[in-house]
């Protein structure tokens, strides 16, 4: 059984016992435990079920690479699935539940998949669910959805907060093990700013557990001194619980800091996403031990040798009492030695190498451990935990020589450098035959803007596995990084290192080498996704030669652990099956993040009230207090209507239209874009931007204009006012303000850079209020000030003046067809001005109106709306706006495009008015059907609705639409099938429904 | 003149740092060829400050002058003096090809002050705020989370921030989130020159 054999683990505080629950059962652990070590201490070997076969699974690893021990963590608003027990620090009251089982962890119905495993080979899903096609929707998809996913989705909104942090540094060191710290020290010596990230809560990485001496001290003691030295330096920042998640172009890197996962009671953000710009990045990310592929290597109790050592040394926890160690290298002997020292029974070391290992082997032998060389595990037996091991020769098919009862197995297949971060952004790898692993190729780094590499691997991440090599490599790497970041080197630090030398490993990709099929189908490569040696071999047999294809076909390495344990074993298996050398097969692509990071960290502060910026006009608060129903327009919120008590939104809109047409209404038009264009070439510039002639406009006058893209399509419209000879004020649509300003700047900066024009976006400088309706002048006269009479202030003019106490710029323009003044005052006076207008208009029946009333009134007048009548494919000619296209101008943006065949095609749909025969409202976007069907068997169409409303003025439905030969087909009736099953009949009419002669606006 | 109010009417908050919307601030945008003597003269006269270098802001008793882009400057002055100063600028500029315009009401301005100010700003602005890199006299046009902003330092612990008026509430709210209790990042404070 797994148990706590000692309370003197390096990382636990034996005086602080804490309790937690696992599947509802209360268990005890110590401060400093991980959830994994605490589970093992409580003999909880079984921690989950595998994804496909629902096999019982135990803890395999001690760090980020753990594939099995994923749990549902927390409850309610703090619930989160797929949390790794090995990287979860234990805290009092922690609640965890195992995943992917039904009804219980101990008895799982899905486990029946395991006995059907021969029927669920690689590519099963692709093969099975292809045919018959009709089964997909009703049979296969529901089945797959049911079995997909490991943890549960959270049901409540996350209770925690998150944030981002932008950090800049000369040298970023990822990994706080011996290599990372030594490299940091060496770089810091030059004066460079150094930021060191360590994913765990502790410095030193594997060093303190793996032994050796640096500077004549044990490694943990050396690390402690080094950390205090670094902490005292002002140019060094050290962060634990902060994982280097990704490396991107231009020295950009992400760090994922877990601030309160270990102590949820702490106030403040749970995670912080570090968005780092570094001149140089050192990846000191260590190496990951590989499992051995033998039958039953997934039975709970089979563990990586290094992980078993970690649990022993760091937490005083042993996964069993009678243990067998299987290895192809010297490192696993360290585990055997620690086990023996802890008083546990090491039954055998099975060393696949015929000649065994070096000094460590001798040390183990001296401790009385039995060592069998050239031996292998044929098979591990046991259901929910290891019961016995069959031992065989490594060279052979697995004929058992011996069977030994035991309760745990430590395995080591060698070490693979954690090259993920090096590779994220394109760093290439080379195959190292000596260590049988891929390591960073110094000749082919990821390249920065200067054409030079900006990532330097150090220590075991660089393929150097012994301490006496790691330390000098780290010193050198730190110096190289600082130098590349522009710092002058001083004397390098020196540390003397003592470590046992090791005998070379022997690559073992399958144990035993010629394992028979029955064993291969139980030899796991990917524990989380249930991919076995036989699956990869089958893929190769079926013609999958590319490692990327094999990955997707077998799902090898596609689980949440992204194949940290399985990748190298898997591709070596593929290479063997293909008879190709490993480097020729290559690796799959390493992509960020290194390990999963929370969605909260990615979102950062952007949630709740600051999810997105809302733009507010100066009168926003007034609208809110007057029950405005909001319409999002870009980031703005504009009042859609102002419903009164007991009134529906529709009723409110009808009332607002009628009141404006009969009396007077106020519209907050502040959101409309206002771009000042000034310079001797301003007129020439605007002649190019607009389809009509703007240079002939007289100061004091306004003109409606259209803007097209180079491709001829209508992109914006609005009224241009000429302020003086050199200055124009261009009004844009609300959504167009920033876009059109950018459009202007682009042309000025890239094409017409020698034209003397400057622009300024003054949209927010002014509150703009439209005073609209037959009593508009009367209302403004009540305020007092400038002369607004028809004779002295004509339609399509503008004037500066005083209205009441306000300095205002007044535009006599109309988007409603009524008498209308649009008045701009400084934004800081907008609210006061609006309030004064409301007061002055009280006796006249003034009411505010919203965007829907605005839309209806413009539609009654047949005015187009950018975004309704246009959708990026519409040209002004389609809309009957030829009158606004200058024939005199040699050129304007879009002119050439509008002469192309397709643009002059007489069959382009053209704008018309539409009037239903029964007065109902046409559905928005509805299509007019034509005779026959198209190639897809759909009804042919001959037009569509672009705007449609109920007009309170005309007491019927009115609409605009684009129709084939529309203007030539007046009075024809078209049919528009609605999605409600009804077919609407509408007559083609003139789009101007109201006051065709424009008398109302011109009084 | 009628009642004038700034975007947030001098709202304030105390968290890790002090955040204040500091009310109406006169601002004049000047676009033109910054190498022209007339343009330089107009800018320095209107602001009372010396001509700034690239990404610099210079301060006078009654205003400041900020470099905004290779052809744009921002003049800060008391809100009440904008029209006078602008009129003088326009007159001096005469026929010079340039644009000077009042943008005071288009903007909101905040003060962010306290020992943690650099760290709070670093949560929202992708700018190297190391004390030896970003000092008083520097100005950055950058972003504050999701909005455009310009920031500079009045002294070692005090930032000034300009954003558009319509998003002042967002700026204030997001600054408050970044300054929430318990969220100290301890990055720049630890890097202060010893």
mmCIF file with all atom_site columns, N, CA, C and O in Angstrom, chain A residues 163-164 166 168 193 234 237 239 272 611 615-616 678 745 758-759 764-765 806 826-829, chain B residues 2 5 31-32 79 98 102-106 122-123 127-128 130 146 165-166 183 185 191 194:
data_model
loop_
_atom_site.group_PDB
_atom_site.id
_atom_site.type_symbol
_atom_site.label_atom_id
_atom_site.label_alt_id
_atom_site.label_comp_id
_atom_site.label_asym_id
_atom_site.label_entity_id
_atom_site.label_seq_id
_atom_site.pdbx_PDB_ins_code
_atom_site.Cartn_x
_atom_site.Cartn_y
_atom_site.Cartn_z
_atom_site.occupancy
_atom_site.B_iso_or_equiv
_atom_site.pdbx_formal_charge
_atom_site.auth_seq_id
_atom_site.auth_comp_id
_atom_site.auth_asym_id
_atom_site.auth_atom_id
_atom_site.pdbx_PDB_model_num
ATOM 1   N N  . UNK A 1 163 ? -5.824  38.945 -13.555 1.00 0.00 ? 163 UNK A N  1
ATOM 2   C CA . UNK A 1 163 ? -5.275  40.156 -14.159 1.00 0.00 ? 163 UNK A CA 1
ATOM 3   C C  . UNK A 1 163 ? -4.088  39.845 -15.054 1.00 0.00 ? 163 UNK A C  1
ATOM 4   O O  . UNK A 1 163 ? -3.529  38.757 -15.020 1.00 0.00 ? 163 UNK A O  1
ATOM 5   N N  . UNK A 1 164 ? -3.750  40.826 -15.837 1.00 0.00 ? 164 UNK A N  1
ATOM 6   C CA . UNK A 1 164 ? -2.553  40.754 -16.673 1.00 0.00 ? 164 UNK A CA 1
ATOM 7   C C  . UNK A 1 164 ? -1.480  41.636 -16.059 1.00 0.00 ? 164 UNK A C  1
ATOM 8   O O  . UNK A 1 164 ? -1.774  42.516 -15.260 1.00 0.00 ? 164 UNK A O  1
ATOM 9   N N  . UNK A 1 166 ? 2.170   43.575 -17.593 1.00 0.00 ? 166 UNK A N  1
ATOM 10  C CA . UNK A 1 166 ? 3.138   43.757 -18.669 1.00 0.00 ? 166 UNK A CA 1
ATOM 11  C C  . UNK A 1 166 ? 4.516   43.973 -18.053 1.00 0.00 ? 166 UNK A C  1
ATOM 12  O O  . UNK A 1 166 ? 4.724   44.959 -17.355 1.00 0.00 ? 166 UNK A O  1
ATOM 13  N N  . UNK A 1 168 ? 8.777   44.024 -18.629 1.00 0.00 ? 168 UNK A N  1
ATOM 14  C CA . UNK A 1 168 ? 9.880   44.149 -19.585 1.00 0.00 ? 168 UNK A CA 1
ATOM 15  C C  . UNK A 1 168 ? 11.167  43.780 -18.871 1.00 0.00 ? 168 UNK A C  1
ATOM 16  O O  . UNK A 1 168 ? 11.356  44.133 -17.714 1.00 0.00 ? 168 UNK A O  1
ATOM 17  N N  . UNK A 1 193 ? 18.785  43.457 -16.342 1.00 0.00 ? 193 UNK A N  1
ATOM 18  C CA . UNK A 1 193 ? 17.545  43.170 -15.603 1.00 0.00 ? 193 UNK A CA 1
ATOM 19  C C  . UNK A 1 193 ? 17.174  41.716 -15.868 1.00 0.00 ? 193 UNK A C  1
ATOM 20  O O  . UNK A 1 193 ? 17.070  41.304 -17.020 1.00 0.00 ? 193 UNK A O  1
ATOM 21  N N  . UNK A 1 234 ? 18.876  44.278 -6.866  1.00 0.00 ? 234 UNK A N  1
ATOM 22  C CA . UNK A 1 234 ? 17.775  45.129 -7.335  1.00 0.00 ? 234 UNK A CA 1
ATOM 23  C C  . UNK A 1 234 ? 17.417  44.836 -8.782  1.00 0.00 ? 234 UNK A C  1
ATOM 24  O O  . UNK A 1 234 ? 16.302  45.116 -9.226  1.00 0.00 ? 234 UNK A O  1
ATOM 25  N N  . UNK A 1 237 ? 14.292  39.900 -10.418 1.00 0.00 ? 237 UNK A N  1
ATOM 26  C CA . UNK A 1 237 ? 12.963  39.606 -9.875  1.00 0.00 ? 237 UNK A CA 1
ATOM 27  C C  . UNK A 1 237 ? 12.765  38.102 -9.911  1.00 0.00 ? 237 UNK A C  1
ATOM 28  O O  . UNK A 1 237 ? 12.996  37.468 -10.941 1.00 0.00 ? 237 UNK A O  1
ATOM 29  N N  . UNK A 1 239 ? 10.125  34.909 -9.229  1.00 0.00 ? 239 UNK A N  1
ATOM 30  C CA . UNK A 1 239 ? 8.709   34.561 -9.048  1.00 0.00 ? 239 UNK A CA 1
ATOM 31  C C  . UNK A 1 239 ? 8.542   33.052 -8.992  1.00 0.00 ? 239 UNK A C  1
ATOM 32  O O  . UNK A 1 239 ? 8.888   32.360 -9.967  1.00 0.00 ? 239 UNK A O  1
ATOM 33  N N  . UNK A 1 272 ? -2.352  35.563 -12.417 1.00 0.00 ? 272 UNK A N  1
ATOM 34  C CA . UNK A 1 272 ? -1.864  36.763 -13.120 1.00 0.00 ? 272 UNK A CA 1
ATOM 35  C C  . UNK A 1 272 ? -1.131  36.282 -14.363 1.00 0.00 ? 272 UNK A C  1
ATOM 36  O O  . UNK A 1 272 ? -0.244  35.440 -14.276 1.00 0.00 ? 272 UNK A O  1
ATOM 37  N N  . UNK A 1 611 ? -15.754 44.442 -19.023 1.00 0.00 ? 611 UNK A N  1
ATOM 38  C CA . UNK A 1 611 ? -15.593 43.420 -20.070 1.00 0.00 ? 611 UNK A CA 1
ATOM 39  C C  . UNK A 1 611 ? -15.188 44.085 -21.376 1.00 0.00 ? 611 UNK A C  1
ATOM 40  O O  . UNK A 1 611 ? -14.322 43.608 -22.084 1.00 0.00 ? 611 UNK A O  1
ATOM 41  N N  . UNK A 1 615 ? -18.873 53.321 -24.719 1.00 0.00 ? 615 UNK A N  1
ATOM 42  C CA . UNK A 1 615 ? -18.714 54.766 -24.945 1.00 0.00 ? 615 UNK A CA 1
ATOM 43  C C  . UNK A 1 615 ? -20.010 55.453 -24.561 1.00 0.00 ? 615 UNK A C  1
ATOM 44  O O  . UNK A 1 615 ? -21.095 55.005 -24.919 1.00 0.00 ? 615 UNK A O  1
ATOM 45  N N  . UNK A 1 616 ? -19.850 56.516 -23.819 1.00 0.00 ? 616 UNK A N  1
ATOM 46  C CA . UNK A 1 616 ? -21.016 57.231 -23.303 1.00 0.00 ? 616 UNK A CA 1
ATOM 47  C C  . UNK A 1 616 ? -20.991 58.670 -23.811 1.00 0.00 ? 616 UNK A C  1
ATOM 48  O O  . UNK A 1 616 ? -19.951 59.329 -23.768 1.00 0.00 ? 616 UNK A O  1
ATOM 49  N N  . UNK A 1 678 ? -8.252  70.226 -42.808 1.00 0.00 ? 678 UNK A N  1
ATOM 50  C CA . UNK A 1 678 ? -7.790  71.597 -43.029 1.00 0.00 ? 678 UNK A CA 1
ATOM 51  C C  . UNK A 1 678 ? -6.515  71.626 -43.859 1.00 0.00 ? 678 UNK A C  1
ATOM 52  O O  . UNK A 1 678 ? -5.657  70.762 -43.712 1.00 0.00 ? 678 UNK A O  1
ATOM 53  N N  . UNK A 1 745 ? -6.353  59.306 -43.049 1.00 0.00 ? 745 UNK A N  1
ATOM 54  C CA . UNK A 1 745 ? -4.920  59.346 -42.711 1.00 0.00 ? 745 UNK A CA 1
ATOM 55  C C  . UNK A 1 745 ? -4.126  58.392 -43.595 1.00 0.00 ? 745 UNK A C  1
ATOM 56  O O  . UNK A 1 745 ? -3.002  58.686 -43.986 1.00 0.00 ? 745 UNK A O  1
ATOM 57  N N  . UNK A 1 758 ? -4.246  68.551 -43.102 1.00 0.00 ? 758 UNK A N  1
ATOM 58  C CA . UNK A 1 758 ? -4.200  67.898 -41.796 1.00 0.00 ? 758 UNK A CA 1
ATOM 59  C C  . UNK A 1 758 ? -5.621  67.577 -41.369 1.00 0.00 ? 758 UNK A C  1
ATOM 60  O O  . UNK A 1 758 ? -6.563  68.294 -41.711 1.00 0.00 ? 758 UNK A O  1
ATOM 61  N N  . UNK A 1 759 ? -5.742  66.496 -40.614 1.00 0.00 ? 759 UNK A N  1
ATOM 62  C CA . UNK A 1 759 ? -7.073  66.124 -40.126 1.00 0.00 ? 759 UNK A CA 1
ATOM 63  C C  . UNK A 1 759 ? -7.048  66.010 -38.608 1.00 0.00 ? 759 UNK A C  1
ATOM 64  O O  . UNK A 1 759 ? -5.993  65.801 -38.004 1.00 0.00 ? 759 UNK A O  1
ATOM 65  N N  . UNK A 1 764 ? -15.587 63.647 -30.270 1.00 0.00 ? 764 UNK A N  1
ATOM 66  C CA . UNK A 1 764 ? -15.980 63.719 -28.857 1.00 0.00 ? 764 UNK A CA 1
ATOM 67  C C  . UNK A 1 764 ? -15.873 65.125 -28.265 1.00 0.00 ? 764 UNK A C  1
ATOM 68  O O  . UNK A 1 764 ? -16.214 65.341 -27.110 1.00 0.00 ? 764 UNK A O  1
ATOM 69  N N  . UNK A 1 765 ? -15.380 66.043 -29.060 1.00 0.00 ? 765 UNK A N  1
ATOM 70  C CA . UNK A 1 765 ? -15.267 67.419 -28.544 1.00 0.00 ? 765 UNK A CA 1
ATOM 71  C C  . UNK A 1 765 ? -16.648 68.049 -28.354 1.00 0.00 ? 765 UNK A C  1
ATOM 72  O O  . UNK A 1 765 ? -16.834 68.914 -27.514 1.00 0.00 ? 765 UNK A O  1
ATOM 73  N N  . UNK A 1 806 ? -25.462 79.367 -24.448 1.00 0.00 ? 806 UNK A N  1
ATOM 74  C CA . UNK A 1 806 ? -24.482 78.436 -25.013 1.00 0.00 ? 806 UNK A CA 1
ATOM 75  C C  . UNK A 1 806 ? -23.900 78.923 -26.325 1.00 0.00 ? 806 UNK A C  1
ATOM 76  O O  . UNK A 1 806 ? -24.623 79.399 -27.200 1.00 0.00 ? 806 UNK A O  1
ATOM 77  N N  . UNK A 1 826 ? -19.833 72.459 -26.779 1.00 0.00 ? 826 UNK A N  1
ATOM 78  C CA . UNK A 1 826 ? -18.740 71.684 -26.172 1.00 0.00 ? 826 UNK A CA 1
ATOM 79  C C  . UNK A 1 826 ? -19.311 70.553 -25.309 1.00 0.00 ? 826 UNK A C  1
ATOM 80  O O  . UNK A 1 826 ? -20.328 70.731 -24.622 1.00 0.00 ? 826 UNK A O  1
ATOM 81  N N  . UNK A 1 827 ? -18.650 69.402 -25.342 1.00 0.00 ? 827 UNK A N  1
ATOM 82  C CA . UNK A 1 827 ? -19.167 68.218 -24.659 1.00 0.00 ? 827 UNK A CA 1
ATOM 83  C C  . UNK A 1 827 ? -19.451 68.478 -23.179 1.00 0.00 ? 827 UNK A C  1
ATOM 84  O O  . UNK A 1 827 ? -20.429 67.972 -22.621 1.00 0.00 ? 827 UNK A O  1
ATOM 85  N N  . UNK A 1 828 ? -18.606 69.285 -22.565 1.00 0.00 ? 828 UNK A N  1
ATOM 86  C CA . UNK A 1 828 ? -18.776 69.516 -21.131 1.00 0.00 ? 828 UNK A CA 1
ATOM 87  C C  . UNK A 1 828 ? -20.057 70.302 -20.831 1.00 0.00 ? 828 UNK A C  1
ATOM 88  O O  . UNK A 1 828 ? -20.492 70.366 -19.692 1.00 0.00 ? 828 UNK A O  1
ATOM 89  N N  . UNK A 1 829 ? -20.661 70.883 -21.866 1.00 0.00 ? 829 UNK A N  1
ATOM 90  C CA . UNK A 1 829 ? -21.914 71.609 -21.658 1.00 0.00 ? 829 UNK A CA 1
ATOM 91  C C  . UNK A 1 829 ? -23.109 70.877 -22.265 1.00 0.00 ? 829 UNK A C  1
ATOM 92  O O  . UNK A 1 829 ? -24.232 71.375 -22.248 1.00 0.00 ? 829 UNK A O  1
ATOM 93  N N  . UNK B 2 2   ? -22.478 78.550 -19.201 1.00 0.00 ? 2   UNK B N  1
ATOM 94  C CA . UNK B 2 2   ? -23.347 77.625 -18.486 1.00 0.00 ? 2   UNK B CA 1
ATOM 95  C C  . UNK B 2 2   ? -22.518 76.573 -17.756 1.00 0.00 ? 2   UNK B C  1
ATOM 96  O O  . UNK B 2 2   ? -21.309 76.547 -17.839 1.00 0.00 ? 2   UNK B O  1
ATOM 97  N N  . UNK B 2 5   ? -19.172 70.447 -17.106 1.00 0.00 ? 5   UNK B N  1
ATOM 98  C CA . UNK B 2 5   ? -18.689 69.356 -16.262 1.00 0.00 ? 5   UNK B CA 1
ATOM 99  C C  . UNK B 2 5   ? -17.772 68.429 -17.040 1.00 0.00 ? 5   UNK B C  1
ATOM 100 O O  . UNK B 2 5   ? -17.994 68.132 -18.206 1.00 0.00 ? 5   UNK B O  1
ATOM 101 N N  . UNK B 2 31  ? -1.223  70.218 -35.306 1.00 0.00 ? 31  UNK B N  1
ATOM 102 C CA . UNK B 2 31  ? -0.583  69.364 -36.316 1.00 0.00 ? 31  UNK B CA 1
ATOM 103 C C  . UNK B 2 31  ? 0.130   70.246 -37.327 1.00 0.00 ? 31  UNK B C  1
ATOM 104 O O  . UNK B 2 31  ? -0.370  71.299 -37.712 1.00 0.00 ? 31  UNK B O  1
ATOM 105 N N  . UNK B 2 32  ? 1.301   69.804 -37.722 1.00 0.00 ? 32  UNK B N  1
ATOM 106 C CA . UNK B 2 32  ? 2.069   70.589 -38.684 1.00 0.00 ? 32  UNK B CA 1
ATOM 107 C C  . UNK B 2 32  ? 3.460   70.002 -38.832 1.00 0.00 ? 32  UNK B C  1
ATOM 108 O O  . UNK B 2 32  ? 3.770   68.958 -38.247 1.00 0.00 ? 32  UNK B O  1
ATOM 109 N N  . UNK B 2 79  ? -8.086  75.339 -18.624 1.00 0.00 ? 79  UNK B N  1
ATOM 110 C CA . UNK B 2 79  ? -9.263  75.187 -19.472 1.00 0.00 ? 79  UNK B CA 1
ATOM 111 C C  . UNK B 2 79  ? -9.801  76.540 -19.935 1.00 0.00 ? 79  UNK B C  1
ATOM 112 O O  . UNK B 2 79  ? -10.162 76.718 -21.097 1.00 0.00 ? 79  UNK B O  1
ATOM 113 N N  . UNK B 2 98  ? -0.861  74.263 -41.152 1.00 0.00 ? 98  UNK B N  1
ATOM 114 C CA . UNK B 2 98  ? -0.921  73.608 -39.837 1.00 0.00 ? 98  UNK B CA 1
ATOM 115 C C  . UNK B 2 98  ? -2.360  73.627 -39.364 1.00 0.00 ? 98  UNK B C  1
ATOM 116 O O  . UNK B 2 98  ? -3.201  74.339 -39.915 1.00 0.00 ? 98  UNK B O  1
ATOM 117 N N  . UNK B 2 102 ? -9.064  73.064 -30.586 1.00 0.00 ? 102 UNK B N  1
ATOM 118 C CA . UNK B 2 102 ? -9.406  72.786 -29.189 1.00 0.00 ? 102 UNK B CA 1
ATOM 119 C C  . UNK B 2 102 ? -9.941  71.352 -29.070 1.00 0.00 ? 102 UNK B C  1
ATOM 120 O O  . UNK B 2 102 ? -10.922 71.004 -29.728 1.00 0.00 ? 102 UNK B O  1
ATOM 121 N N  . UNK B 2 103 ? -9.305  70.555 -28.253 1.00 0.00 ? 103 UNK B N  1
ATOM 122 C CA . UNK B 2 103 ? -9.801  69.188 -28.021 1.00 0.00 ? 103 UNK B CA 1
ATOM 123 C C  . UNK B 2 103 ? -10.069 68.935 -26.537 1.00 0.00 ? 103 UNK B C  1
ATOM 124 O O  . UNK B 2 103 ? -10.215 67.795 -26.107 1.00 0.00 ? 103 UNK B O  1
ATOM 125 N N  . UNK B 2 104 ? -10.149 70.021 -25.763 1.00 0.00 ? 104 UNK B N  1
ATOM 126 C CA . UNK B 2 104 ? -10.294 69.878 -24.304 1.00 0.00 ? 104 UNK B CA 1
ATOM 127 C C  . UNK B 2 104 ? -11.479 69.003 -23.915 1.00 0.00 ? 104 UNK B C  1
ATOM 128 O O  . UNK B 2 104 ? -11.405 68.193 -23.002 1.00 0.00 ? 104 UNK B O  1
ATOM 129 N N  . UNK B 2 105 ? -12.596 69.210 -24.633 1.00 0.00 ? 105 UNK B N  1
ATOM 130 C CA . UNK B 2 105 ? -13.811 68.513 -24.233 1.00 0.00 ? 105 UNK B CA 1
ATOM 131 C C  . UNK B 2 105 ? -13.887 67.088 -24.771 1.00 0.00 ? 105 UNK B C  1
ATOM 132 O O  . UNK B 2 105 ? -14.773 66.330 -24.407 1.00 0.00 ? 105 UNK B O  1
ATOM 133 N N  . UNK B 2 106 ? -12.944 66.766 -25.634 1.00 0.00 ? 106 UNK B N  1
ATOM 134 C CA . UNK B 2 106 ? -12.957 65.428 -26.222 1.00 0.00 ? 106 UNK B CA 1
ATOM 135 C C  . UNK B 2 106 ? -12.233 64.427 -25.339 1.00 0.00 ? 106 UNK B C  1
ATOM 136 O O  . UNK B 2 106 ? -12.197 63.246 -25.637 1.00 0.00 ? 106 UNK B O  1
ATOM 137 N N  . UNK B 2 122 ? 1.208   49.081 -15.114 1.00 0.00 ? 122 UNK B N  1
ATOM 138 C CA . UNK B 2 122 ? 1.781   47.991 -15.910 1.00 0.00 ? 122 UNK B CA 1
ATOM 139 C C  . UNK B 2 122 ? 0.777   46.856 -16.120 1.00 0.00 ? 122 UNK B C  1
ATOM 140 O O  . UNK B 2 122 ? 0.951   46.024 -16.991 1.00 0.00 ? 122 UNK B O  1
ATOM 141 N N  . UNK B 2 123 ? -0.265  46.818 -15.291 1.00 0.00 ? 123 UNK B N  1
ATOM 142 C CA . UNK B 2 123 ? -1.296  45.803 -15.517 1.00 0.00 ? 123 UNK B CA 1
ATOM 143 C C  . UNK B 2 123 ? -2.116  46.124 -16.760 1.00 0.00 ? 123 UNK B C  1
ATOM 144 O O  . UNK B 2 123 ? -2.742  45.248 -17.338 1.00 0.00 ? 123 UNK B O  1
ATOM 145 N N  . UNK B 2 127 ? 3.821   48.959 -21.583 1.00 0.00 ? 127 UNK B N  1
ATOM 146 C CA . UNK B 2 127 ? 4.918   49.934 -21.651 1.00 0.00 ? 127 UNK B CA 1
ATOM 147 C C  . UNK B 2 127 ? 5.970   49.530 -20.620 1.00 0.00 ? 127 UNK B C  1
ATOM 148 O O  . UNK B 2 127 ? 5.611   49.076 -19.535 1.00 0.00 ? 127 UNK B O  1
ATOM 149 N N  . UNK B 2 128 ? 7.228   49.675 -20.964 1.00 0.00 ? 128 UNK B N  1
ATOM 150 C CA . UNK B 2 128 ? 8.285   49.411 -19.985 1.00 0.00 ? 128 UNK B CA 1
ATOM 151 C C  . UNK B 2 128 ? 8.306   50.565 -18.984 1.00 0.00 ? 128 UNK B C  1
ATOM 152 O O  . UNK B 2 128 ? 8.748   51.670 -19.307 1.00 0.00 ? 128 UNK B O  1
ATOM 153 N N  . UNK B 2 130 ? 9.895   50.643 -16.074 1.00 0.00 ? 130 UNK B N  1
ATOM 154 C CA . UNK B 2 130 ? 11.020  50.593 -15.150 1.00 0.00 ? 130 UNK B CA 1
ATOM 155 C C  . UNK B 2 130 ? 11.491  52.013 -14.835 1.00 0.00 ? 130 UNK B C  1
ATOM 156 O O  . UNK B 2 130 ? 11.565  52.859 -15.742 1.00 0.00 ? 130 UNK B O  1
ATOM 157 N N  . UNK B 2 146 ? -8.299  48.152 -22.993 1.00 0.00 ? 146 UNK B N  1
ATOM 158 C CA . UNK B 2 146 ? -8.856  48.118 -24.351 1.00 0.00 ? 146 UNK B CA 1
ATOM 159 C C  . UNK B 2 146 ? -9.049  49.489 -24.993 1.00 0.00 ? 146 UNK B C  1
ATOM 160 O O  . UNK B 2 146 ? -9.683  49.583 -26.034 1.00 0.00 ? 146 UNK B O  1
ATOM 161 N N  . UNK B 2 165 ? -13.079 61.149 -23.837 1.00 0.00 ? 165 UNK B N  1
ATOM 162 C CA . UNK B 2 165 ? -14.111 61.432 -22.861 1.00 0.00 ? 165 UNK B CA 1
ATOM 163 C C  . UNK B 2 165 ? -15.152 60.307 -22.783 1.00 0.00 ? 165 UNK B C  1
ATOM 164 O O  . UNK B 2 165 ? -15.596 59.941 -21.705 1.00 0.00 ? 165 UNK B O  1
ATOM 165 N N  . UNK B 2 166 ? -15.529 59.751 -23.921 1.00 0.00 ? 166 UNK B N  1
ATOM 166 C CA . UNK B 2 166 ? -16.616 58.771 -23.920 1.00 0.00 ? 166 UNK B CA 1
ATOM 167 C C  . UNK B 2 166 ? -16.264 57.507 -23.142 1.00 0.00 ? 166 UNK B C  1
ATOM 168 O O  . UNK B 2 166 ? -17.145 56.802 -22.690 1.00 0.00 ? 166 UNK B O  1
ATOM 169 N N  . UNK B 2 183 ? -3.971  43.095 -4.778  1.00 0.00 ? 183 UNK B N  1
ATOM 170 C CA . UNK B 2 183 ? -3.464  42.770 -6.116  1.00 0.00 ? 183 UNK B CA 1
ATOM 171 C C  . UNK B 2 183 ? -2.093  43.377 -6.401  1.00 0.00 ? 183 UNK B C  1
ATOM 172 O O  . UNK B 2 183 ? -1.676  43.451 -7.550  1.00 0.00 ? 183 UNK B O  1
ATOM 173 N N  . UNK B 2 185 ? 1.511   43.866 -7.332  1.00 0.00 ? 185 UNK B N  1
ATOM 174 C CA . UNK B 2 185 ? 2.324   42.961 -8.133  1.00 0.00 ? 185 UNK B CA 1
ATOM 175 C C  . UNK B 2 185 ? 3.780   42.951 -7.666  1.00 0.00 ? 185 UNK B C  1
ATOM 176 O O  . UNK B 2 185 ? 4.518   42.012 -7.913  1.00 0.00 ? 185 UNK B O  1
ATOM 177 N N  . UNK B 2 191 ? 12.302  46.853 -8.052  1.00 0.00 ? 191 UNK B N  1
ATOM 178 C CA . UNK B 2 191 ? 13.391  47.195 -8.970  1.00 0.00 ? 191 UNK B CA 1
ATOM 179 C C  . UNK B 2 191 ? 13.922  48.610 -8.777  1.00 0.00 ? 191 UNK B C  1
ATOM 180 O O  . UNK B 2 191 ? 14.795  49.028 -9.531  1.00 0.00 ? 191 UNK B O  1
ATOM 181 N N  . UNK B 2 194 ? 18.709  50.877 -5.894  1.00 0.00 ? 194 UNK B N  1
ATOM 182 C CA . UNK B 2 194 ? 19.050  50.846 -4.462  1.00 0.00 ? 194 UNK B CA 1
ATOM 183 C C  . UNK B 2 194 ? 19.951  52.027 -4.124  1.00 0.00 ? 194 UNK B C  1
ATOM 184 O O  . UNK B 2 194 ? 20.856  52.343 -4.865  1.00 0.00 ? 194 UNK B O  1
#
